Amino acid sequence: MRFLYFVGTAGSGKSTLVQAYKEWLDYNGVDSIIVNLDPGSDSTPYNADIDIREWIYLDEVMQKYNLGPNGAQVVAADLMAMNIDKLVNALSDFRTKYVLIDTPGQLELFAFRDASQKIIESLGREKSMVVYTADPILYKTSNGFVSGMMLSMLVQFRLQLPTINILTKSDLLSEEDRDKFINWYNDPVSLYGDLLDNDANPQTMIGMELFRTLENVGVFGDLRTVSAQESEGMEEIYGASQLAFFGGEDPDID
């Protein structure tokens, strides 16, 4: 059993991608289940095999602790770790190859709280990886792109797991924008050049400093574009998981 944590900012398409990837795995004869770890989600595009809302529901947390939505989300994130035994026991009822974990919509609730570390350790760090979903709307400018990649780097640093960077909603991008984003990620020199072309305002200067940090820590490499709507790029996620878990190709798919 291997665990794929879908992590990203709100609106980046995590839940939709989880559903699309599940359908792709089913089509290719690879068994998987879905776990919803977002206690605040009103609805999901999939039928979760295991749903944290069976034990923790945001509205109930708000009422019990007299909290607003934001405070309740924080408490709920910690309660997830406290209920980890229930999750582990529920997983023991399944015999599956992959567990697709849809994390909370607010990235910081999973990536930057100690509760997430307990969840990862309990399920098995050596059997886990992150699918980081980036919303292309936030990446339109070179400064926005650098800021987005910095957030991805912080998630990788925090969770310390193999990570594949996914640019979601590629069906909404023009071919020119798609090529630009991939080129920025694969060729940092071109990204730096575009940063230099911007006006020398404080935001650009900060962007250049962030870029140097990203380059120094070796974040740049491969960026995959996917479309849950068109079911494009699913094989990229699968290939990355095989590399992370098995060091190569999986014989389950020709």
Coordinates of N, CA and C in Angstrom, one line a residue:
M1 N 0.8 -1.2 0.0 CA 0.0 0.0 0.0 C 0.9 1.2 0.0
R2 N 0.7 2.1 -1.0 CA 1.5 3.3 -1.1 C 0.5 4.5 -1.0
F3 N 1.0 5.6 -0.5 CA 0.2 6.8 -0.2 C 0.6 8.0 -1.0
L4 N -0.3 8.6 -1.7 CA -0.1 9.8 -2.5 C -0.9 10.9 -1.8
Y5 N -0.2 11.9 -1.3 CA -0.9 13.0 -0.6 C -1.0 14.2 -1.7
F6 N -2.2 14.5 -2.0 CA -2.5 15.6 -2.9 C -2.6 16.9 -2.1
V7 N -1.6 17.8 -2.3 CA -1.4 19.0 -1.5 C -1.3 20.2 -2.4
G8 N -2.0 21.3 -2.0 CA -1.9 22.5 -2.8 C -2.8 23.6 -2.2
T9 N -2.7 24.8 -2.8 CA -3.5 25.9 -2.3 C -5.0 25.7 -2.6
A10 N -5.9 26.4 -1.9 CA -7.3 26.3 -2.1 C -7.6 26.7 -3.6
G11 N -8.4 25.9 -4.2 CA -8.8 26.2 -5.6 C -7.8 25.7 -6.7
S12 N -6.8 24.9 -6.2 CA -5.8 24.4 -7.2 C -6.3 23.1 -7.9
G13 N -7.5 22.6 -7.4 CA -8.0 21.4 -8.1 C -7.6 20.1 -7.6
K14 N -7.3 20.0 -6.3 CA -6.9 18.8 -5.7 C -7.9 17.7 -5.8
S15 N -9.1 18.0 -5.3 CA -10.2 17.0 -5.3 C -10.6 16.5 -6.6
T16 N -10.6 17.4 -7.6 CA -11.0 17.1 -9.0 C -9.9 16.2 -9.6
L17 N -8.6 16.5 -9.2 CA -7.5 15.7 -9.8 C -7.5 14.3 -9.1
V18 N -7.8 14.2 -7.8 CA -7.9 12.9 -7.2 C -8.9 12.0 -7.9
Q19 N -10.1 12.6 -8.2 CA -11.1 11.8 -8.9 C -10.7 11.4 -10.2
A20 N -10.0 12.3 -11.0 CA -9.6 12.0 -12.4 C -8.5 10.9 -12.3
Y21 N -7.6 11.0 -11.4 CA -6.5 10.1 -11.3 C -7.0 8.7 -10.9
K22 N -8.0 8.7 -10.0 CA -8.6 7.4 -9.6 C -9.3 6.8 -10.8
E23 N -10.0 7.5 -11.6 CA -10.6 6.9 -12.8 C -9.6 6.4 -13.8
W24 N -8.5 7.1 -13.9 CA -7.4 6.7 -14.8 C -6.8 5.3 -14.3
L25 N -6.6 5.3 -13.0 CA -6.0 4.0 -12.4 C -7.0 2.9 -12.6
D26 N -8.3 3.1 -12.4 CA -9.3 2.1 -12.6 C -9.3 1.6 -14.0
Y27 N -9.2 2.5 -15.0 CA -9.2 2.2 -16.4 C -8.0 1.3 -16.7
N28 N -6.9 1.6 -16.1 CA -5.7 0.8 -16.4 C -5.5 -0.4 -15.5
G29 N -6.6 -0.7 -14.7 CA -6.5 -2.0 -13.9 C -5.7 -1.9 -12.7
V30 N -5.4 -0.7 -12.2 CA -4.6 -0.5 -10.9 C -5.5 -0.2 -9.8
D31 N -5.5 -1.0 -8.7 CA -6.5 -0.8 -7.6 C -6.0 0.3 -6.7
S32 N -7.0 1.2 -6.4 CA -6.7 2.3 -5.5 C -8.0 2.6 -4.7
I33 N -7.8 3.4 -3.6 CA -8.9 3.9 -2.9 C -8.6 5.4 -2.6
I34 N -9.7 6.1 -2.2 CA -9.6 7.5 -1.9 C -9.9 7.8 -0.4
V35 N -9.0 8.6 0.2 CA -9.3 9.0 1.5 C -9.4 10.6 1.6
N36 N -10.5 11.0 2.1 CA -10.7 12.5 2.3 C -10.3 12.9 3.6
L37 N -9.3 13.8 3.7 CA -8.8 14.3 5.0 C -9.2 15.7 5.2
D38 N -10.2 16.2 4.5 CA -10.7 17.6 4.6 C -12.0 17.6 5.4
P39 N -12.0 17.9 6.7 CA -13.2 17.8 7.5 C -14.2 19.0 7.2
G40 N -13.7 20.0 6.4 CA -14.5 21.1 6.1 C -15.1 21.2 4.8
S41 N -14.9 20.1 4.0 CA -15.4 20.1 2.6 C -16.9 19.9 2.6
D42 N -17.7 20.7 1.9 CA -19.1 20.5 1.9 C -19.5 19.4 0.9
S43 N -18.7 19.2 -0.1 CA -19.0 18.1 -1.0 C -17.7 17.8 -1.8
T44 N -17.6 16.6 -2.3 CA -16.4 16.1 -3.1 C -16.9 15.5 -4.4
P45 N -16.1 15.6 -5.4 CA -16.5 15.0 -6.7 C -16.3 13.5 -6.8
Y46 N -15.9 12.9 -5.7 CA -15.7 11.5 -5.6 C -16.5 10.9 -4.4
N47 N -16.7 9.6 -4.4 CA -17.2 8.9 -3.2 C -16.0 8.3 -2.4
A48 N -15.7 9.0 -1.3 CA -14.5 8.6 -0.6 C -14.7 7.2 0.0
D49 N -13.6 6.4 0.0 CA -13.7 5.0 0.6 C -13.5 5.2 2.1
I50 N -12.7 6.2 2.5 CA -12.6 6.6 3.9 C -12.7 8.1 4.0
D51 N -13.6 8.6 4.9 CA -13.8 10.0 5.0 C -13.6 10.5 6.4
I52 N -12.7 11.4 6.6 CA -12.5 12.0 8.0 C -13.7 12.6 8.6
R53 N -14.7 13.0 7.7 CA -15.9 13.6 8.2 C -16.8 12.6 9.0
E54 N -16.4 11.3 8.9 CA -17.2 10.4 9.7 C -16.8 10.5 11.2
W55 N -15.6 11.1 11.5 CA -15.2 11.3 12.9 C -15.1 12.8 13.3
I56 N -14.8 13.6 12.3 CA -14.6 15.0 12.6 C -15.3 15.8 11.5
Y57 N -16.2 16.7 11.9 CA -17.0 17.5 11.0 C -16.8 18.9 11.4
L58 N -16.5 19.8 10.5 CA -16.2 21.2 10.9 C -17.3 21.9 11.6
D59 N -18.5 21.8 11.2 CA -19.6 22.5 11.9 C -19.7 22.0 13.3
E60 N -19.5 20.7 13.6 CA -19.6 20.2 15.0 C -18.4 20.8 15.8
V61 N -17.2 20.9 15.2 CA -16.1 21.5 15.9 C -16.3 23.0 16.2
M62 N -16.9 23.7 15.3 CA -17.3 25.1 15.6 C -18.2 25.2 16.8
Q63 N -19.2 24.4 16.8 CA -20.2 24.4 17.9 C -19.6 24.0 19.2
K64 N -18.9 22.9 19.2 CA -18.3 22.4 20.4 C -17.3 23.3 21.1
Y65 N -16.5 23.9 20.3 CA -15.4 24.8 20.8 C -15.7 26.2 20.7
N66 N -16.9 26.6 20.2 CA -17.3 28.0 20.1 C -16.3 28.8 19.2
L67 N -16.0 28.2 18.0 CA -15.0 28.8 17.2 C -15.6 29.2 15.8
G68 N -14.9 30.2 15.2 CA -15.3 30.5 13.8 C -14.7 29.5 12.9
P69 N -14.9 29.6 11.5 CA -14.4 28.6 10.6 C -12.9 28.5 10.6
N70 N -12.2 29.6 10.7 CA -10.7 29.4 10.6 C -10.2 28.7 11.8
G71 N -10.6 29.2 13.0 CA -10.2 28.5 14.2 C -10.6 27.0 14.3
A72 N -11.8 26.7 13.8 CA -12.2 25.3 13.8 C -11.4 24.5 12.8
Q73 N -10.9 25.1 11.7 CA -10.1 24.3 10.8 C -8.8 23.9 11.5
V74 N -8.2 24.8 12.3 CA -7.0 24.5 13.0 C -7.2 23.4 14.0
V75 N -8.3 23.5 14.8 CA -8.6 22.5 15.8 C -8.8 21.2 15.1
A76 N -9.6 21.2 14.0 CA -9.9 20.0 13.3 C -8.6 19.3 12.7
A77 N -7.7 20.1 12.3 CA -6.4 19.5 11.8 C -5.7 18.8 12.8
D78 N -5.7 19.3 14.1 CA -5.1 18.6 15.2 C -5.9 17.4 15.6
L79 N -7.2 17.5 15.5 CA -8.0 16.3 15.9 C -7.8 15.2 14.9
M80 N -7.5 15.5 13.7 CA -7.2 14.4 12.7 C -6.0 13.5 13.2
A81 N -5.0 14.1 13.7 CA -3.9 13.4 14.3 C -4.3 12.6 15.5
M82 N -5.2 13.2 16.3 CA -5.6 12.5 17.5 C -6.5 11.2 17.2
N83 N -7.1 11.3 16.0 CA -7.9 10.2 15.5 C -7.2 9.3 14.5
I84 N -5.9 9.3 14.5 CA -5.1 8.6 13.5 C -5.3 7.1 13.6
D85 N -5.6 6.6 14.8 CA -5.8 5.2 15.0 C -7.1 4.7 14.3
K86 N -8.1 5.5 14.2 CA -9.3 5.2 13.5 C -9.0 5.1 12.0
L87 N -8.2 6.0 11.5 CA -7.8 6.0 10.1 C -7.0 4.7 9.8
V88 N -6.0 4.4 10.6 CA -5.2 3.2 10.4 C -6.0 2.0 10.4
N89 N -7.0 1.9 11.4 CA -7.8 0.7 11.4 C -8.7 0.6 10.2
A90 N -9.3 1.7 9.7 CA -10.1 1.7 8.6 C -9.3 1.3 7.3
L91 N -8.1 1.7 7.2 CA -7.2 1.3 6.1 C -6.9 -0.2 6.1
S92 N -6.9 -0.8 7.3 CA -6.5 -2.2 7.4 C -7.6 -3.1 6.8
D93 N -8.8 -2.5 6.6 CA -9.9 -3.3 5.9 C -9.7 -3.4 4.4
F94 N -8.7 -2.7 3.9 CA -8.5 -2.6 2.4 C -7.3 -3.4 2.0
R95 N -7.3 -4.0 0.8 CA -6.1 -4.5 0.2 C -6.0 -3.8 -1.1
T96 N -5.2 -2.8 -1.2 CA -5.1 -2.0 -2.4 C -3.7 -1.6 -2.6
K97 N -3.4 -1.1 -3.8 CA -2.0 -0.7 -4.1 C -1.7 0.7 -3.8
Y98 N -2.7 1.6 -4.0 CA -2.5 3.0 -3.8 C -3.6 3.6 -3.0
V99 N -3.2 4.6 -2.2 CA -4.2 5.3 -1.4 C -4.0 6.8 -1.8
L100 N -5.1 7.4 -2.4 CA -5.0 8.7 -2.8 C -5.7 9.6 -1.7
I101 N -4.8 10.5 -1.1 CA -5.3 11.2 0.0 C -5.5 12.7 -0.4
D102 N -6.8 13.1 -0.2 CA -7.1 14.5 -0.5 C -7.0 15.3 0.8
T103 N -6.0 16.2 0.8 CA -5.8 16.9 2.0 C -6.6 18.2 2.1
P104 N -6.7 18.9 3.3 CA -7.5 20.0 3.4 C -7.3 21.1 2.4
G105 N -8.4 21.9 2.1 CA -8.3 22.9 1.1 C -7.3 24.0 1.4
Q106 N -7.2 24.3 2.7 CA -6.2 25.3 3.1 C -4.8 24.6 3.3
L107 N -3.9 24.9 2.4 CA -2.6 24.2 2.4 C -1.9 24.2 3.7
E108 N -1.9 25.3 4.4 CA -1.2 25.4 5.7 C -1.7 24.5 6.7
L109 N -2.9 24.1 6.7 CA -3.5 23.2 7.7 C -2.9 21.8 7.7
F110 N -2.4 21.4 6.5 CA -1.8 20.1 6.4 C -0.2 20.3 6.4
A111 N 0.3 21.2 5.6 CA 1.7 21.2 5.3 C 2.5 21.8 6.5
F112 N 1.9 22.7 7.3 CA 2.7 23.4 8.3 C 2.3 23.1 9.7
R113 N 1.5 22.1 10.0 CA 1.1 21.7 11.3 C 1.8 20.4 11.7
D114 N 2.1 20.2 12.9 CA 2.8 19.0 13.4 C 1.9 17.8 13.2
A115 N 0.6 18.0 13.2 CA -0.4 16.9 13.1 C -0.1 16.1 11.8
S116 N 0.2 16.8 10.8 CA 0.4 16.2 9.5 C 1.6 15.2 9.6
Q117 N 2.6 15.6 10.3 CA 3.8 14.7 10.5 C 3.4 13.4 11.2
K118 N 2.5 13.5 12.2 CA 2.1 12.3 12.9 C 1.3 11.4 11.9
I119 N 0.5 12.0 11.1 CA -0.3 11.2 10.1 C 0.6 10.5 9.1
I120 N 1.6 11.2 8.6 CA 2.5 10.6 7.7 C 3.3 9.5 8.3
E121 N 3.8 9.8 9.5 CA 4.6 8.7 10.2 C 3.8 7.5 10.5
S122 N 2.5 7.7 10.9 CA 1.7 6.6 11.2 C 1.3 5.7 10.0
L123 N 1.2 6.3 8.9 CA 0.8 5.6 7.7 C 2.1 5.0 7.0
G124 N 3.2 5.6 7.2 CA 4.5 5.1 6.7 C 5.2 6.1 5.8
R125 N 6.2 6.8 6.3 CA 6.8 7.9 5.5 C 7.5 7.3 4.3
E126 N 8.1 6.1 4.5 CA 8.8 5.5 3.4 C 7.9 5.0 2.2
K127 N 6.6 5.0 2.5 CA 5.6 4.6 1.5 C 4.8 5.8 1.0
S128 N 5.3 7.0 1.2 CA 4.5 8.2 0.9 C 5.2 9.1 -0.1
M129 N 4.4 9.9 -0.8 CA 4.9 10.9 -1.7 C 3.8 12.0 -1.8
V130 N 4.3 13.2 -2.2 CA 3.4 14.3 -2.4 C 3.1 14.7 -3.9
V131 N 1.9 14.9 -4.2 CA 1.5 15.4 -5.5 C 1.2 16.9 -5.2
Y132 N 2.1 17.8 -5.6 CA 1.8 19.2 -5.3 C 1.1 19.9 -6.4
T133 N -0.1 20.4 -6.2 CA -0.9 20.9 -7.2 C -0.8 22.5 -7.2
A134 N -0.4 23.0 -8.4 CA -0.2 24.5 -8.5 C -1.3 25.0 -9.4
D135 N -1.9 26.1 -9.0 CA -3.0 26.7 -9.8 C -2.3 27.7 -10.8
P136 N -2.4 27.5 -12.1 CA -1.8 28.3 -13.1 C -2.1 29.8 -13.0
I137 N -3.3 30.1 -12.5 CA -3.7 31.5 -12.4 C -2.7 32.3 -11.5
L138 N -2.1 31.6 -10.5 CA -1.1 32.2 -9.7 C 0.3 32.3 -10.3
Y139 N 0.4 31.7 -11.5 CA 1.8 31.6 -12.1 C 1.9 32.5 -13.3
K140 N 1.0 33.3 -13.6 CA 0.9 34.1 -14.8 C 2.1 34.9 -15.1
T141 N 2.7 35.6 -14.1 CA 3.8 36.4 -14.2 C 5.1 35.7 -13.7
S142 N 6.2 36.2 -14.0 CA 7.5 35.6 -13.5 C 7.6 35.7 -12.0
N143 N 7.1 36.9 -11.5 CA 7.1 37.0 -10.0 C 6.2 36.0 -9.4
G144 N 5.0 35.9 -9.9 CA 4.0 35.0 -9.4 C 4.5 33.5 -9.5
F145 N 5.2 33.2 -10.6 CA 5.8 31.9 -10.7 C 6.8 31.6 -9.6
V146 N 7.7 32.5 -9.4 CA 8.7 32.3 -8.3 C 8.0 32.2 -7.0
S147 N 7.0 33.0 -6.7 CA 6.3 32.9 -5.4 C 5.7 31.5 -5.2
G148 N 5.1 31.0 -6.3 CA 4.4 29.7 -6.3 C 5.4 28.6 -6.0
M149 N 6.6 28.7 -6.7 CA 7.6 27.6 -6.5 C 8.2 27.7 -5.2
M150 N 8.3 28.9 -4.6 CA 8.8 29.0 -3.2 C 7.9 28.3 -2.3
L151 N 6.6 28.4 -2.5 CA 5.6 27.7 -1.6 C 5.7 26.2 -1.8
S152 N 5.9 25.8 -3.0 CA 6.2 24.3 -3.2 C 7.4 23.9 -2.5
M153 N 8.5 24.7 -2.5 CA 9.7 24.3 -1.8 C 9.5 24.2 -0.3
L154 N 8.7 25.1 0.2 CA 8.4 25.1 1.6 C 7.7 23.9 2.0
V155 N 6.7 23.4 1.2 CA 6.0 22.2 1.5 C 6.9 21.0 1.4
Q156 N 7.8 21.0 0.4 CA 8.8 19.8 0.4 C 9.7 19.8 1.6
F157 N 10.1 21.0 2.0 CA 11.0 21.1 3.1 C 10.3 20.7 4.4
R158 N 9.0 21.1 4.5 CA 8.3 20.8 5.7 C 7.9 19.3 5.8
L159 N 7.5 18.7 4.7 CA 7.0 17.3 4.8 C 8.1 16.3 4.5
Q160 N 9.2 16.7 3.9 CA 10.3 15.8 3.6 C 9.9 14.5 2.9
L161 N 9.1 14.7 1.8 CA 8.7 13.5 1.1 C 9.0 13.8 -0.4
P162 N 9.2 12.7 -1.2 CA 9.4 12.8 -2.6 C 8.2 13.6 -3.2
T163 N 8.4 14.5 -4.1 CA 7.3 15.4 -4.5 C 7.3 15.5 -6.1
I164 N 6.1 15.5 -6.6 CA 6.0 15.8 -8.1 C 5.2 17.1 -8.1
N165 N 5.7 18.1 -8.9 CA 5.0 19.4 -9.1 C 4.1 19.3 -10.3
I166 N 2.8 19.6 -10.0 CA 1.8 19.5 -11.1 C 1.2 20.9 -11.3
L167 N 1.2 21.3 -12.5 CA 0.4 22.5 -12.9 C -0.9 22.1 -13.4
T168 N -2.0 22.3 -12.6 CA -3.3 21.8 -12.9 C -4.0 22.7 -13.9
K169 N -5.2 22.3 -14.3 CA -6.1 23.0 -15.2 C -5.4 23.4 -16.5
S170 N -4.6 22.6 -17.1 CA -3.8 22.9 -18.3 C -4.7 23.1 -19.5
D171 N -6.0 22.6 -19.4 CA -6.9 22.8 -20.5 C -7.4 24.2 -20.6
L172 N -7.1 25.0 -19.5 CA -7.5 26.4 -19.5 C -6.4 27.3 -20.0
L173 N -5.2 26.7 -20.3 CA -4.0 27.5 -20.7 C -3.9 27.5 -22.2
S174 N -3.4 28.6 -22.7 CA -3.0 28.6 -24.1 C -1.7 27.8 -24.3
E175 N -1.5 27.4 -25.5 CA -0.3 26.7 -25.7 C 1.0 27.5 -25.4
E176 N 0.9 28.8 -25.6 CA 2.0 29.7 -25.4 C 2.3 29.8 -23.9
D177 N 1.2 29.9 -23.0 CA 1.4 29.9 -21.6 C 1.9 28.6 -21.1
R178 N 1.4 27.5 -21.6 CA 1.9 26.2 -21.1 C 3.4 26.0 -21.4
D179 N 3.8 26.4 -22.6 CA 5.2 26.3 -22.9 C 6.1 27.2 -22.1
K180 N 5.5 28.4 -21.8 CA 6.3 29.4 -21.0 C 6.5 28.8 -19.6
F181 N 5.5 28.3 -19.0 CA 5.6 27.8 -17.6 C 6.6 26.6 -17.6
I182 N 6.5 25.7 -18.5 CA 7.4 24.6 -18.5 C 8.8 25.0 -18.7
N183 N 9.0 26.0 -19.6 CA 10.3 26.5 -19.9 C 10.9 27.2 -18.7
W184 N 10.1 28.0 -18.0 CA 10.6 28.6 -16.8 C 11.1 27.6 -15.8
Y185 N 10.4 26.5 -15.6 CA 10.8 25.5 -14.6 C 12.0 24.7 -15.1
N186 N 12.0 24.3 -16.4 CA 13.1 23.5 -16.9 C 14.3 24.3 -17.2
D187 N 14.2 25.6 -17.4 CA 15.3 26.4 -17.8 C 15.3 27.7 -16.9
P188 N 15.9 27.6 -15.7 CA 15.9 28.7 -14.8 C 16.5 30.0 -15.4
V189 N 17.4 29.9 -16.4 CA 18.0 31.0 -17.0 C 16.9 31.9 -17.6
S190 N 16.0 31.3 -18.3 CA 15.0 32.0 -19.0 C 14.0 32.7 -18.0
L191 N 13.8 32.1 -16.9 CA 13.0 32.7 -15.8 C 13.7 33.9 -15.3
Y192 N 14.9 33.8 -15.0 CA 15.7 34.9 -14.5 C 15.7 36.0 -15.5
G193 N 15.8 35.7 -16.8 CA 15.8 36.7 -17.8 C 14.5 37.5 -17.8
D194 N 13.4 36.8 -17.6 CA 12.1 37.4 -17.6 C 11.9 38.3 -16.3
L195 N 12.5 37.8 -15.2 CA 12.5 38.7 -14.0 C 13.3 40.0 -14.2
L196 N 14.4 39.9 -14.9 CA 15.2 41.1 -15.2 C 14.4 42.1 -16.1
D197 N 13.6 41.5 -17.0 CA 12.9 42.4 -17.9 C 11.8 43.2 -17.2
N198 N 11.4 42.8 -16.0 CA 10.4 43.5 -15.3 C 10.9 44.9 -14.8
D199 N 10.0 45.8 -14.4 CA 10.5 47.0 -13.8 C 11.2 46.7 -12.5
A200 N 12.1 47.6 -12.2 CA 12.9 47.4 -11.0 C 12.1 47.9 -9.8
N201 N 11.0 47.2 -9.5 CA 10.2 47.6 -8.3 C 10.5 46.7 -7.2
P202 N 10.1 47.0 -6.0 CA 10.4 46.1 -4.8 C 10.0 44.7 -5.0
Q203 N 8.8 44.4 -5.6 CA 8.3 43.1 -5.8 C 9.3 42.3 -6.7
T204 N 9.8 42.9 -7.8 CA 10.7 42.3 -8.7 C 12.0 42.0 -8.0
M205 N 12.5 42.9 -7.2 CA 13.8 42.7 -6.5 C 13.6 41.5 -5.5
I206 N 12.5 41.4 -4.8 CA 12.3 40.3 -3.9 C 12.2 39.0 -4.7
G207 N 11.5 39.0 -5.9 CA 11.4 37.9 -6.8 C 12.7 37.3 -7.2
M208 N 13.7 38.2 -7.5 CA 15.0 37.8 -7.9 C 15.7 37.1 -6.7
E209 N 15.6 37.7 -5.5 CA 16.2 37.0 -4.4 C 15.6 35.6 -4.1
L210 N 14.3 35.5 -4.2 CA 13.7 34.2 -4.1 C 14.1 33.3 -5.1
F211 N 14.3 33.8 -6.4 CA 14.8 32.9 -7.4 C 16.2 32.3 -7.1
R212 N 17.0 33.2 -6.6 CA 18.4 32.7 -6.3 C 18.3 31.6 -5.2
T213 N 17.4 31.8 -4.2 CA 17.3 30.8 -3.2 C 16.8 29.5 -3.8
L214 N 15.8 29.5 -4.7 CA 15.3 28.3 -5.3 C 16.4 27.6 -6.1
E215 N 17.1 28.4 -6.8 CA 18.2 27.8 -7.7 C 19.3 27.2 -6.8
N216 N 19.6 27.8 -5.7 CA 20.7 27.3 -4.8 C 20.3 26.0 -4.2
V217 N 19.0 25.8 -3.9 CA 18.6 24.5 -3.2 C 18.2 23.5 -4.2
G218 N 18.2 23.8 -5.5 CA 18.0 22.8 -6.5 C 16.6 22.4 -6.7
V219 N 15.6 23.3 -6.6 CA 14.2 23.0 -6.8 C 13.8 22.8 -8.3
F220 N 14.5 23.5 -9.2 CA 14.1 23.4 -10.6 C 14.4 22.0 -11.1
G221 N 13.6 21.6 -12.1 CA 13.7 20.3 -12.7 C 12.6 20.0 -13.7
D222 N 11.6 19.3 -13.3 CA 10.5 18.9 -14.1 C 9.2 19.5 -13.6
L223 N 8.4 20.0 -14.4 CA 7.1 20.5 -14.1 C 6.1 19.8 -15.0
R224 N 5.1 19.1 -14.5 CA 4.1 18.4 -15.3 C 2.8 19.2 -15.4
T225 N 2.3 19.3 -16.6 CA 1.0 19.9 -16.7 C -0.1 18.8 -16.8
V226 N -1.2 19.0 -16.1 CA -2.3 18.0 -16.2 C -3.6 18.7 -16.3
S227 N -4.6 18.0 -16.8 CA -5.9 18.5 -16.9 C -6.8 17.3 -16.4
A228 N -7.5 17.6 -15.3 CA -8.4 16.6 -14.8 C -9.6 16.5 -15.7
Q229 N -10.0 17.7 -16.3 CA -11.1 17.8 -17.2 C -10.9 16.9 -18.4
E230 N -9.7 16.9 -18.9 CA -9.4 16.2 -20.2 C -8.7 14.9 -19.9
S231 N -8.5 14.6 -18.6 CA -7.8 13.4 -18.2 C -6.4 13.3 -18.9
E232 N -5.7 14.4 -18.9 CA -4.4 14.5 -19.5 C -3.3 14.6 -18.4
G233 N -2.2 13.9 -18.6 CA -1.1 14.0 -17.7 C -1.2 13.0 -16.5
M234 N -2.2 12.1 -16.5 CA -2.3 11.2 -15.4 C -1.1 10.2 -15.4
E235 N -0.6 9.9 -16.6 CA 0.5 8.9 -16.7 C 1.8 9.6 -16.1
E236 N 1.8 10.9 -16.1 CA 3.0 11.6 -15.5 C 3.0 11.4 -14.0
I237 N 1.8 11.5 -13.4 CA 1.7 11.2 -12.0 C 2.1 9.8 -11.7
Y238 N 1.6 8.9 -12.5 CA 1.9 7.5 -12.3 C 3.4 7.2 -12.4
G239 N 4.0 7.8 -13.4 CA 5.4 7.5 -13.7 C 6.2 8.1 -12.5
A240 N 5.8 9.2 -12.0 CA 6.6 9.8 -10.8 C 6.4 8.9 -9.6
S241 N 5.2 8.3 -9.4 CA 5.0 7.5 -8.3 C 5.9 6.2 -8.4
Q242 N 6.0 5.7 -9.6 CA 6.8 4.5 -9.8 C 8.3 4.7 -9.5
L243 N 8.7 5.9 -9.9 CA 10.1 6.3 -9.6 C 10.4 6.5 -8.2
A244 N 9.4 7.1 -7.5 CA 9.6 7.4 -6.0 C 9.5 6.1 -5.2
F245 N 8.6 5.2 -5.6 CA 8.3 4.0 -4.8 C 9.2 2.8 -5.2
F246 N 9.4 2.6 -6.5 CA 10.0 1.4 -7.0 C 11.3 1.6 -7.8
G247 N 11.6 2.9 -8.0 CA 12.8 3.2 -8.8 C 12.7 3.0 -10.2
G248 N 11.5 2.8 -10.7 CA 11.3 2.6 -12.2 C 9.9 2.3 -12.5
E249 N 9.7 1.5 -13.6 CA 8.4 1.2 -14.1 C 7.7 0.1 -13.3
D250 N 6.4 0.2 -13.3 CA 5.6 -0.8 -12.7 C 5.0 -1.7 -13.7
P251 N 5.2 -3.0 -13.6 CA 4.7 -4.0 -14.6 C 3.2 -4.0 -14.7
D252 N 2.4 -3.4 -13.8 CA 1.0 -3.4 -13.8 C 0.4 -2.7 -15.0
I253 N 1.2 -1.8 -15.6 CA 0.7 -1.1 -16.8 C 1.7 -1.2 -17.9
D254 N 1.3 -1.6 -19.0 CA 2.2 -1.8 -20.2 C 2.7 -0.5 -20.7

